[in-house]
Every structure is written in C-alpha cells, then in structure tokens.
Amino acid sequence: KKELESIKDDEDGKNDRFYRDLEFGTGGLRGVIGAGTNRMNVYTVKKATQGLAEYILASGEKKSVAISCDSRIKSDYFSKSAAEVLAANGIKVHIYKELMPTPMLSWAVRALDCGAGVMVTASHNPAKYNGYKVYGNDGCQLTLEAAEAVLAKINAIDIFDGVKSVDFDKAVADGMISFIGDDVIDAYMAKVKEQGLHTDLVAFSGLKVVYTPLNGTGNKPVRRILREIGVKDVVVVPEQENPDGNFPTCPYPNPEIPEAMALGLACCARVHPDLLIGTDPDCDRCGVAVPDQTGGYRLLTGNEMGVLLLDYLCCRRSENGTMPARPVAVTTIVSTDMATPVAKKYGVELRRTLTGFKFIGEQIGKLEAEGRPERYIFGFEESYGYLSGGHVRDKDAVNATLLVCEAAAWYAQQGKTLLDAIEALYREFGYYRNALCSFAFEGESGMHTMQELMKKLRANAPENIAGYKVESVVDYDTDGTGLPRANVLEYHLD
C-alpha cells in the first residue's frame, strides 16, 4: 500500500505496474519486485504456481515438484509461497532447506523423479529483479509448447479468488512438503566429479584460486568441489562471500561484466593466484580471469572459455579413449563461429540452437531418448554457460569450475596458462573477435521501442553495416532455419 500511495499521482508509474500481466514465457516469470500485475510479488507468484499446478494435474505428470531459490530479495518467501499453492492442490513438494544453485534444482527434479521444478531466481539481473523459472520432468526449462499450455492455465485464473493455498508448516506436518536431504546434494556433487578427465592432476598442481560467489548461491557448492578435487589454496573475496540480495558491491551481479569482477581482480593483485573464478547469484554462469603478460589479469570471454574447454575435452577424450562414437557438442546461434573448426578437427557434430541453455538441454534429452546419451560431450553459450555432462539440463557453474581447474592444471604441467592455450588456438584456427552491445528498454514505452526497431529493420534492411556490404540476412522469425521461430535477425557481411 505504501508503494502504491507513493505513485498515486505518477501516471507512468501506475501504468508500468498494471498495463499488462507479468509475461510468462519459456523462462517463466522475471520482473521488478513490487506491487502490480506487471511485478514480481506474492500474488503473481501464486497465480503462476496455481497455473502450473493445474497444468500438472491435467497433463498426467507425476504429482511432485522440486523447489529451490537463490539469495535474492524475497526468494525464500516466494519459494515457500509456491510450495503452499502446490501442496494445496495435492502436489507433493520437495524443497531445499537453504538456497541452492539452479543446476542443483535441475538435478533434484530428476533425482527425485518429479513432474516439474521451480527455481526462484532472476539469474544475473540487478537487485530490484526476481524471477520464477519452471522446469519439466526432464530437468530442463519448459519447452515452448509446455510454456504455452501453462500460460493458458494461468490466464484463466483470478489472481485473488482462483488460487488455492495452505499454511507452509501445516503442509510440512501433513507430509505434503518435505525438505531435500543431504543424500541428494551428495549425489549431485559426486556426479559433477564424474565429469572430470584428469582431476588427479589438480591436487598436485599447487593451483591457487581466488573465488567470488558475488553474494549468491555458489559459496558452499563451489568451495566444496574445489576442496574435493584438491585445490587447497582458495581465497574468497570477503565482501562478496555471503548471500546478500542487495548485491552491495556490484549493481549487476554478472561475471560477464568487468565491474562485477573488480573486487576479485583487486584481490588477485594482492594474492597473485593462478585463477580468478566468479559465479553469478544462481551459480549457473562462471567467469574466469587468468594472469597475463603484463603481470595483471585478463578476463576470458564466454566464447573463449567455451572454445578452450571444447578443445580440451575433445583432445583429452581422444587421447584417453573415452570419446564416444559420433560425438555431439551443442552451442547457440549467437555463440562464436570458432567452435565450428574446432569441432570439425575432432570429428564432432556441432549443433546450434536458439539462445538459451534450455535449447541445449533439449538436445541432451533428444540424445537420451534415442538411447545414446553418451554422444553428448559438451555444451556452451557465449554468456558464460557450460556443461559437460547430462547430469543436469541447464548450465552448471559447479561443473564449469571443475573443468576450468582441471584444464588449468593440465596446461600448467606443460608450463602454460589458459591464456597461452587460447592464444595457441587462435594461431591454429584464426582469430575470432566477439563483442556484445546491450541496451535496456524499460517499461511499456521501451517494449514499443524495441518492437518498432525490429519492424523497421525488417521493412528497410540495411545494405551496409559499418562500411561492410550486407551479403545475406537470416530472419529466424520467417526463414526455414530448422529452429523454432524467434525474433532474431542475423546479418552476414562481406
């Protein structure tokens, strides 16, 4: 009420909160925390959960759901509210006792044989945001078709009168809500360790690591995997160690952004580690910095790390005889083209999907359905997401931490750093430069601005970009790309 009273004379403020319902897409809900139908609050969360419950009951899925949350403001409250709605609808809830990363939610869905999963997180967005991701029974974010079916259920629900709910503690006492045990967590950690190829090298490498969880969920699981693979010298950035949804030291808690890694880099200048590792609030993205020739540290891009790990895994598995027949790697249409020649060198089929790790997860599921899950060897996207096993169906920064440390230890044996390794790959395959420009368009006017920009680009396709002739255009919304339709334009220049 206080928030609404503060905007009673602010027409734009009122409009932005109520001009639409918070959009439920393949990523679930994501929005600014606050009052209104276009905000993340207990009402929009419970309405979405009621829709999910009705979808589960109508679809014949197993009547059980796993739930986790990150360190964001109200994440714990929203996750418990979702549990209350599911329990009231006769759906069994398995919920973690404390905040846990997104990949550990994906793991729990499959480990506990659930019909669906819910992860309360806004990933790497600023502190004013929160979100609600829904996972299918395969541990992958909902498919386009399933998301549309859930949305249809949500749209038919009255936000006040159409939602069932039960007291959390009563549902626990009645057995409708139970807490996920350490056995599930231990099994996940064991499965992550199984993804290693030469983890025995790590303990003998004397590897020194600075780590920052960016005030998120990575602190316990990442430090545990470092300890279990033998990294004894770990310095954690103190200001970013403990969970804090306000993210006081980095407005954008995203390891892709140099500012978020600034305190980690400052710590590196003091303690001189071999690696700086940073994970985002829900611990599915992993950023890395390595020593450079100037005595400082250089942040590797997501594309560089993706290519480096792809080459490392292919090379090592080819050497030790664990490369499967007809191996498959998966990346996205916006990730570096450098992955193509690297995959070709090792005889790996490279599949490209739309942006979003859920589409990479779908490819793992297809291989599993064919009875050939071992064909999948690696997936990555340019936004710092990596996964080398089918144990989960989303990007996994705990898995990535293991791979990065193992690769660093392997190259260190040869007197090389990860920077030396990527430079060697550039010499072999050619230099690929990738840059990202991000622009924020807030509110209803921002949405219309984006729509108009895309409409103009389609109506008047540019003939030249930055002085280079446009040779061809791919419109993923209309062209037969073999992928689902998406509002994406791709230009190839001469």
Short mmCIF file of N, CA and C in Angstrom, two decimals, residues 158-275:
data_model
loop_
_atom_site.label_atom_id
_atom_site.label_comp_id
_atom_site.label_asym_id
_atom_site.label_seq_id
_atom_site.Cartn_x
_atom_site.Cartn_y
_atom_site.Cartn_z
N ASP A 158 -8.26 -16.23 -11.62
CA ASP A 158 -8.40 -14.94 -10.95
C ASP A 158 -7.29 -14.82 -9.91
N ILE A 159 -6.56 -13.71 -9.94
CA ILE A 159 -5.37 -13.58 -9.12
C ILE A 159 -5.66 -13.60 -7.62
N PHE A 160 -6.89 -13.24 -7.22
CA PHE A 160 -7.25 -13.25 -5.80
C PHE A 160 -8.08 -14.48 -5.42
N ASP A 161 -9.11 -14.78 -6.21
CA ASP A 161 -10.07 -15.83 -5.82
C ASP A 161 -9.75 -17.20 -6.41
N GLY A 162 -8.86 -17.24 -7.41
CA GLY A 162 -8.64 -18.51 -8.11
C GLY A 162 -7.46 -19.32 -7.62
N VAL A 163 -6.82 -18.88 -6.56
CA VAL A 163 -5.59 -19.52 -6.09
C VAL A 163 -5.83 -20.27 -4.79
N LYS A 164 -5.45 -21.55 -4.76
CA LYS A 164 -5.52 -22.34 -3.53
C LYS A 164 -4.20 -22.20 -2.77
N SER A 165 -4.28 -22.26 -1.44
CA SER A 165 -3.06 -22.15 -0.64
C SER A 165 -3.28 -22.80 0.71
N VAL A 166 -2.17 -23.26 1.31
CA VAL A 166 -2.23 -23.89 2.63
C VAL A 166 -1.04 -23.39 3.43
N ASP A 167 -1.13 -23.38 4.75
CA ASP A 167 -0.03 -22.93 5.59
C ASP A 167 1.19 -23.84 5.40
N PHE A 168 2.37 -23.24 5.23
CA PHE A 168 3.60 -23.99 4.95
C PHE A 168 3.88 -25.03 6.04
N ASP A 169 3.87 -24.60 7.30
CA ASP A 169 4.21 -25.52 8.40
C ASP A 169 3.19 -26.66 8.51
N LYS A 170 1.93 -26.35 8.25
CA LYS A 170 0.91 -27.40 8.29
C LYS A 170 1.16 -28.42 7.18
N ALA A 171 1.54 -27.94 5.99
CA ALA A 171 1.81 -28.84 4.86
C ALA A 171 3.03 -29.72 5.15
N VAL A 172 4.02 -29.14 5.86
CA VAL A 172 5.18 -29.94 6.28
C VAL A 172 4.73 -31.04 7.24
N ALA A 173 3.90 -30.67 8.23
CA ALA A 173 3.41 -31.63 9.22
C ALA A 173 2.56 -32.72 8.57
N ASP A 174 1.84 -32.35 7.52
CA ASP A 174 0.97 -33.32 6.82
C ASP A 174 1.73 -34.16 5.81
N GLY A 175 3.01 -33.85 5.60
CA GLY A 175 3.81 -34.63 4.65
C GLY A 175 3.70 -34.19 3.21
N MET A 176 2.99 -33.08 2.95
CA MET A 176 2.87 -32.60 1.57
C MET A 176 4.08 -31.77 1.16
N ILE A 177 4.83 -31.25 2.11
CA ILE A 177 6.08 -30.56 1.83
C ILE A 177 7.18 -31.25 2.63
N SER A 178 8.27 -31.62 1.96
CA SER A 178 9.40 -32.22 2.66
C SER A 178 10.69 -31.54 2.20
N PHE A 179 11.68 -31.59 3.07
CA PHE A 179 12.96 -30.93 2.76
C PHE A 179 13.91 -31.91 2.08
N ILE A 180 14.57 -31.43 1.06
CA ILE A 180 15.51 -32.27 0.30
C ILE A 180 16.73 -32.56 1.16
N GLY A 181 17.10 -33.84 1.24
CA GLY A 181 18.16 -34.27 2.14
C GLY A 181 19.56 -34.14 1.57
N ASP A 182 20.54 -34.33 2.45
CA ASP A 182 21.94 -34.24 2.05
C ASP A 182 22.31 -35.33 1.04
N ASP A 183 21.56 -36.44 1.03
CA ASP A 183 21.88 -37.51 0.08
C ASP A 183 21.73 -37.03 -1.36
N VAL A 184 20.74 -36.17 -1.61
CA VAL A 184 20.54 -35.64 -2.97
C VAL A 184 21.69 -34.69 -3.33
N ILE A 185 22.10 -33.88 -2.37
CA ILE A 185 23.21 -32.96 -2.59
C ILE A 185 24.51 -33.72 -2.81
N ASP A 186 24.76 -34.74 -2.00
CA ASP A 186 25.98 -35.54 -2.13
C ASP A 186 26.03 -36.25 -3.48
N ALA A 187 24.87 -36.75 -3.93
CA ALA A 187 24.82 -37.46 -5.22
C ALA A 187 25.12 -36.50 -6.36
N TYR A 188 24.62 -35.27 -6.26
CA TYR A 188 24.93 -34.26 -7.28
C TYR A 188 26.43 -33.98 -7.33
N MET A 189 27.04 -33.76 -6.17
CA MET A 189 28.47 -33.46 -6.14
C MET A 189 29.30 -34.61 -6.71
N ALA A 190 28.88 -35.83 -6.41
CA ALA A 190 29.58 -37.00 -6.95
C ALA A 190 29.46 -37.05 -8.47
N LYS A 191 28.28 -36.71 -8.99
CA LYS A 191 28.08 -36.71 -10.44
C LYS A 191 28.90 -35.63 -11.11
N VAL A 192 29.03 -34.46 -10.47
CA VAL A 192 29.88 -33.41 -11.03
C VAL A 192 31.33 -33.89 -11.10
N LYS A 193 31.81 -34.54 -10.04
CA LYS A 193 33.19 -35.05 -10.03
C LYS A 193 33.42 -36.09 -11.13
N GLU A 194 32.38 -36.84 -11.48
CA GLU A 194 32.49 -37.82 -12.55
C GLU A 194 32.79 -37.18 -13.91
N GLN A 195 32.50 -35.90 -14.05
CA GLN A 195 32.73 -35.22 -15.33
C GLN A 195 34.21 -34.94 -15.57
N GLY A 196 35.04 -35.10 -14.56
CA GLY A 196 36.46 -34.84 -14.71
C GLY A 196 37.16 -35.89 -15.55
N LEU A 197 38.21 -35.48 -16.23
CA LEU A 197 39.03 -36.39 -17.02
C LEU A 197 40.40 -36.60 -16.40
N HIS A 198 40.94 -35.52 -15.81
CA HIS A 198 42.27 -35.58 -15.18
C HIS A 198 42.25 -34.84 -13.86
N THR A 199 41.21 -35.04 -13.05
CA THR A 199 41.14 -34.30 -11.79
C THR A 199 42.28 -34.67 -10.85
N ASP A 200 42.91 -35.83 -11.08
CA ASP A 200 44.04 -36.22 -10.24
C ASP A 200 45.20 -35.24 -10.35
N LEU A 201 45.26 -34.53 -11.48
CA LEU A 201 46.34 -33.56 -11.67
C LEU A 201 46.19 -32.34 -10.78
N VAL A 202 44.94 -32.01 -10.42
CA VAL A 202 44.67 -30.75 -9.73
C VAL A 202 45.37 -30.70 -8.38
N ALA A 203 45.27 -31.78 -7.63
CA ALA A 203 45.84 -31.79 -6.28
C ALA A 203 47.35 -31.60 -6.28
N PHE A 204 48.00 -32.05 -7.36
CA PHE A 204 49.46 -31.96 -7.42
C PHE A 204 49.95 -30.69 -8.12
N SER A 205 49.00 -29.89 -8.61
CA SER A 205 49.38 -28.71 -9.40
C SER A 205 49.73 -27.52 -8.54
N GLY A 206 49.30 -27.55 -7.25
CA GLY A 206 49.52 -26.39 -6.39
C GLY A 206 48.69 -25.19 -6.83
N LEU A 207 47.59 -25.46 -7.51
CA LEU A 207 46.73 -24.41 -8.06
C LEU A 207 46.23 -23.48 -6.95
N LYS A 208 46.35 -22.19 -7.19
CA LYS A 208 45.85 -21.19 -6.25
C LYS A 208 44.69 -20.44 -6.90
N VAL A 209 43.56 -20.36 -6.19
CA VAL A 209 42.34 -19.79 -6.77
C VAL A 209 41.78 -18.69 -5.89
N VAL A 210 41.41 -17.57 -6.51
CA VAL A 210 40.56 -16.58 -5.86
C VAL A 210 39.14 -16.81 -6.37
N TYR A 211 38.18 -16.88 -5.46
CA TYR A 211 36.80 -17.17 -5.85
C TYR A 211 35.85 -16.13 -5.28
N THR A 212 34.87 -15.73 -6.11
CA THR A 212 33.79 -14.87 -5.64
C THR A 212 32.45 -15.43 -6.06
N PRO A 213 31.56 -15.68 -5.08
CA PRO A 213 30.19 -16.10 -5.41
C PRO A 213 29.26 -14.92 -5.71
N LEU A 214 29.80 -13.70 -5.70
CA LEU A 214 29.00 -12.49 -5.97
C LEU A 214 27.75 -12.44 -5.09
N ASN A 215 27.92 -12.80 -3.81
CA ASN A 215 26.83 -12.77 -2.82
C ASN A 215 25.67 -13.69 -3.18
N GLY A 216 25.97 -14.77 -3.92
CA GLY A 216 24.91 -15.67 -4.37
C GLY A 216 24.99 -17.06 -3.75
N THR A 217 24.56 -18.06 -4.53
CA THR A 217 24.40 -19.43 -4.03
C THR A 217 25.64 -20.29 -4.18
N GLY A 218 26.67 -19.79 -4.84
CA GLY A 218 27.81 -20.65 -5.17
C GLY A 218 28.77 -20.93 -4.03
N ASN A 219 28.70 -20.17 -2.96
CA ASN A 219 29.71 -20.23 -1.91
C ASN A 219 29.98 -21.65 -1.41
N LYS A 220 28.93 -22.36 -1.02
CA LYS A 220 29.13 -23.71 -0.47
C LYS A 220 29.47 -24.75 -1.55
N PRO A 221 28.65 -24.90 -2.63
CA PRO A 221 28.95 -25.97 -3.58
C PRO A 221 30.24 -25.77 -4.36
N VAL A 222 30.58 -24.53 -4.72
CA VAL A 222 31.81 -24.30 -5.48
C VAL A 222 33.02 -24.56 -4.59
N ARG A 223 32.98 -24.07 -3.35
CA ARG A 223 34.10 -24.32 -2.45
C ARG A 223 34.23 -25.81 -2.13
N ARG A 224 33.10 -26.49 -2.09
CA ARG A 224 33.15 -27.93 -1.84
C ARG A 224 33.81 -28.67 -3.01
N ILE A 225 33.43 -28.33 -4.25
CA ILE A 225 34.04 -29.04 -5.38
C ILE A 225 35.52 -28.71 -5.48
N LEU A 226 35.91 -27.46 -5.18
CA LEU A 226 37.33 -27.11 -5.17
C LEU A 226 38.07 -27.96 -4.14
N ARG A 227 37.48 -28.11 -2.97
CA ARG A 227 38.11 -28.90 -1.90
C ARG A 227 38.21 -30.37 -2.31
N GLU A 228 37.15 -30.90 -2.92
CA GLU A 228 37.13 -32.32 -3.24
C GLU A 228 38.06 -32.70 -4.38
N ILE A 229 38.36 -31.76 -5.28
CA ILE A 229 39.30 -32.08 -6.36
C ILE A 229 40.73 -31.71 -5.99
N GLY A 230 40.92 -31.18 -4.77
CA GLY A 230 42.28 -30.99 -4.27
C GLY A 230 42.86 -29.60 -4.39
N VAL A 231 42.01 -28.58 -4.62
CA VAL A 231 42.51 -27.20 -4.61
C VAL A 231 42.56 -26.74 -3.16
N LYS A 232 43.75 -26.68 -2.62
CA LYS A 232 43.90 -26.38 -1.18
C LYS A 232 44.00 -24.89 -0.90
N ASP A 233 44.47 -24.12 -1.89
CA ASP A 233 44.72 -22.69 -1.68
C ASP A 233 43.61 -21.88 -2.34
N VAL A 234 42.56 -21.58 -1.58
CA VAL A 234 41.40 -20.84 -2.09
C VAL A 234 41.20 -19.59 -1.24
N VAL A 235 41.18 -18.44 -1.88
CA VAL A 235 40.89 -17.17 -1.21
C VAL A 235 39.54 -16.68 -1.71
N VAL A 236 38.60 -16.47 -0.81
CA VAL A 236 37.27 -16.00 -1.18
C VAL A 236 37.19 -14.49 -0.97
N VAL A 237 36.67 -13.77 -1.95
CA VAL A 237 36.53 -12.32 -1.84
C VAL A 237 35.58 -12.03 -0.69
N PRO A 238 36.05 -11.44 0.41
CA PRO A 238 35.24 -11.36 1.63
C PRO A 238 33.95 -10.55 1.48
N GLU A 239 34.01 -9.45 0.72
CA GLU A 239 32.82 -8.59 0.59
C GLU A 239 31.70 -9.28 -0.20
N GLN A 240 32.05 -10.32 -0.97
CA GLN A 240 31.06 -10.97 -1.83
C GLN A 240 30.83 -12.43 -1.44
N GLU A 241 31.27 -12.80 -0.23
CA GLU A 241 31.22 -14.20 0.18
C GLU A 241 29.81 -14.66 0.57
N ASN A 242 29.14 -13.89 1.40
CA ASN A 242 27.87 -14.35 1.97
C ASN A 242 26.67 -13.90 1.14
N PRO A 243 25.57 -14.66 1.18
CA PRO A 243 24.38 -14.30 0.41
C PRO A 243 23.85 -12.91 0.79
N ASP A 244 23.56 -12.10 -0.22
CA ASP A 244 23.01 -10.76 0.01
C ASP A 244 22.30 -10.31 -1.27
N GLY A 245 20.97 -10.32 -1.22
CA GLY A 245 20.18 -9.97 -2.40
C GLY A 245 20.28 -8.52 -2.82
N ASN A 246 20.90 -7.67 -2.00
CA ASN A 246 21.09 -6.28 -2.40
C ASN A 246 22.33 -6.10 -3.27
N PHE A 247 23.19 -7.12 -3.33
CA PHE A 247 24.42 -7.08 -4.13
C PHE A 247 25.13 -5.73 -3.98
N PRO A 248 25.54 -5.39 -2.77
CA PRO A 248 26.04 -4.04 -2.48
C PRO A 248 27.32 -3.65 -3.22
N THR A 249 28.10 -4.64 -3.65
CA THR A 249 29.39 -4.32 -4.29
C THR A 249 29.33 -4.37 -5.81
N CYS A 250 28.20 -4.83 -6.38
CA CYS A 250 28.12 -4.90 -7.86
C CYS A 250 26.66 -4.77 -8.29
N PRO A 251 26.28 -3.62 -8.83
CA PRO A 251 24.89 -3.40 -9.25
C PRO A 251 24.38 -4.46 -10.22
N TYR A 252 25.28 -4.97 -11.07
CA TYR A 252 24.94 -6.06 -11.98
C TYR A 252 25.77 -7.27 -11.58
N PRO A 253 25.20 -8.21 -10.80
CA PRO A 253 25.99 -9.34 -10.30
C PRO A 253 26.19 -10.41 -11.37
N ASN A 254 26.92 -10.04 -12.40
CA ASN A 254 27.08 -10.88 -13.59
C ASN A 254 28.56 -10.99 -13.91
N PRO A 255 29.15 -12.19 -13.84
CA PRO A 255 30.59 -12.31 -14.11
C PRO A 255 30.99 -11.94 -15.53
N GLU A 256 30.01 -11.76 -16.42
CA GLU A 256 30.31 -11.26 -17.76
C GLU A 256 30.78 -9.81 -17.73
N ILE A 257 30.38 -9.07 -16.69
CA ILE A 257 30.64 -7.63 -16.63
C ILE A 257 31.88 -7.38 -15.78
N PRO A 258 32.90 -6.72 -16.34
CA PRO A 258 34.14 -6.49 -15.60
C PRO A 258 33.94 -5.84 -14.24
N GLU A 259 32.96 -4.92 -14.13
CA GLU A 259 32.73 -4.23 -12.85
C GLU A 259 32.36 -5.22 -11.74
N ALA A 260 31.62 -6.29 -12.08
CA ALA A 260 31.24 -7.28 -11.08
C ALA A 260 32.45 -8.06 -10.57
N MET A 261 33.47 -8.15 -11.40
CA MET A 261 34.69 -8.91 -11.04
C MET A 261 35.78 -8.00 -10.48
N ALA A 262 35.48 -6.70 -10.31
CA ALA A 262 36.51 -5.74 -9.91
C ALA A 262 37.14 -6.08 -8.56
N LEU A 263 36.31 -6.44 -7.57
CA LEU A 263 36.86 -6.79 -6.26
C LEU A 263 37.69 -8.07 -6.33
N GLY A 264 37.26 -8.99 -7.16
CA GLY A 264 38.04 -10.21 -7.36
C GLY A 264 39.39 -9.92 -7.99
N LEU A 265 39.40 -9.03 -8.98
CA LEU A 265 40.66 -8.64 -9.63
C LEU A 265 41.57 -7.90 -8.66
N ALA A 266 40.97 -7.08 -7.79
CA ALA A 266 41.77 -6.38 -6.77
C ALA A 266 42.39 -7.38 -5.81
N CYS A 267 41.64 -8.41 -5.46
CA CYS A 267 42.16 -9.46 -4.59
C CYS A 267 43.31 -10.20 -5.29
N CYS A 268 43.16 -10.43 -6.59
CA CYS A 268 44.23 -11.09 -7.36
C CYS A 268 45.53 -10.28 -7.32
N ALA A 269 45.39 -8.95 -7.38
CA ALA A 269 46.58 -8.09 -7.35
C ALA A 269 47.33 -8.23 -6.03
N ARG A 270 46.59 -8.63 -4.97
CA ARG A 270 47.23 -8.80 -3.66
C ARG A 270 47.81 -10.19 -3.45
N VAL A 271 47.09 -11.23 -3.90
CA VAL A 271 47.49 -12.60 -3.55
C VAL A 271 48.06 -13.41 -4.71
N HIS A 272 47.93 -12.89 -5.96
CA HIS A 272 48.57 -13.48 -7.15
C HIS A 272 48.20 -14.95 -7.36
N PRO A 273 46.92 -15.24 -7.61
CA PRO A 273 46.51 -16.63 -7.84
C PRO A 273 46.76 -17.06 -9.28
N ASP A 274 46.52 -18.34 -9.55
CA ASP A 274 46.57 -18.85 -10.92
C ASP A 274 45.27 -18.59 -11.65
N LEU A 275 44.17 -18.50 -10.90
CA LEU A 275 42.85 -18.31 -11.49
C LEU A 275 42.00 -17.41 -10.60
#
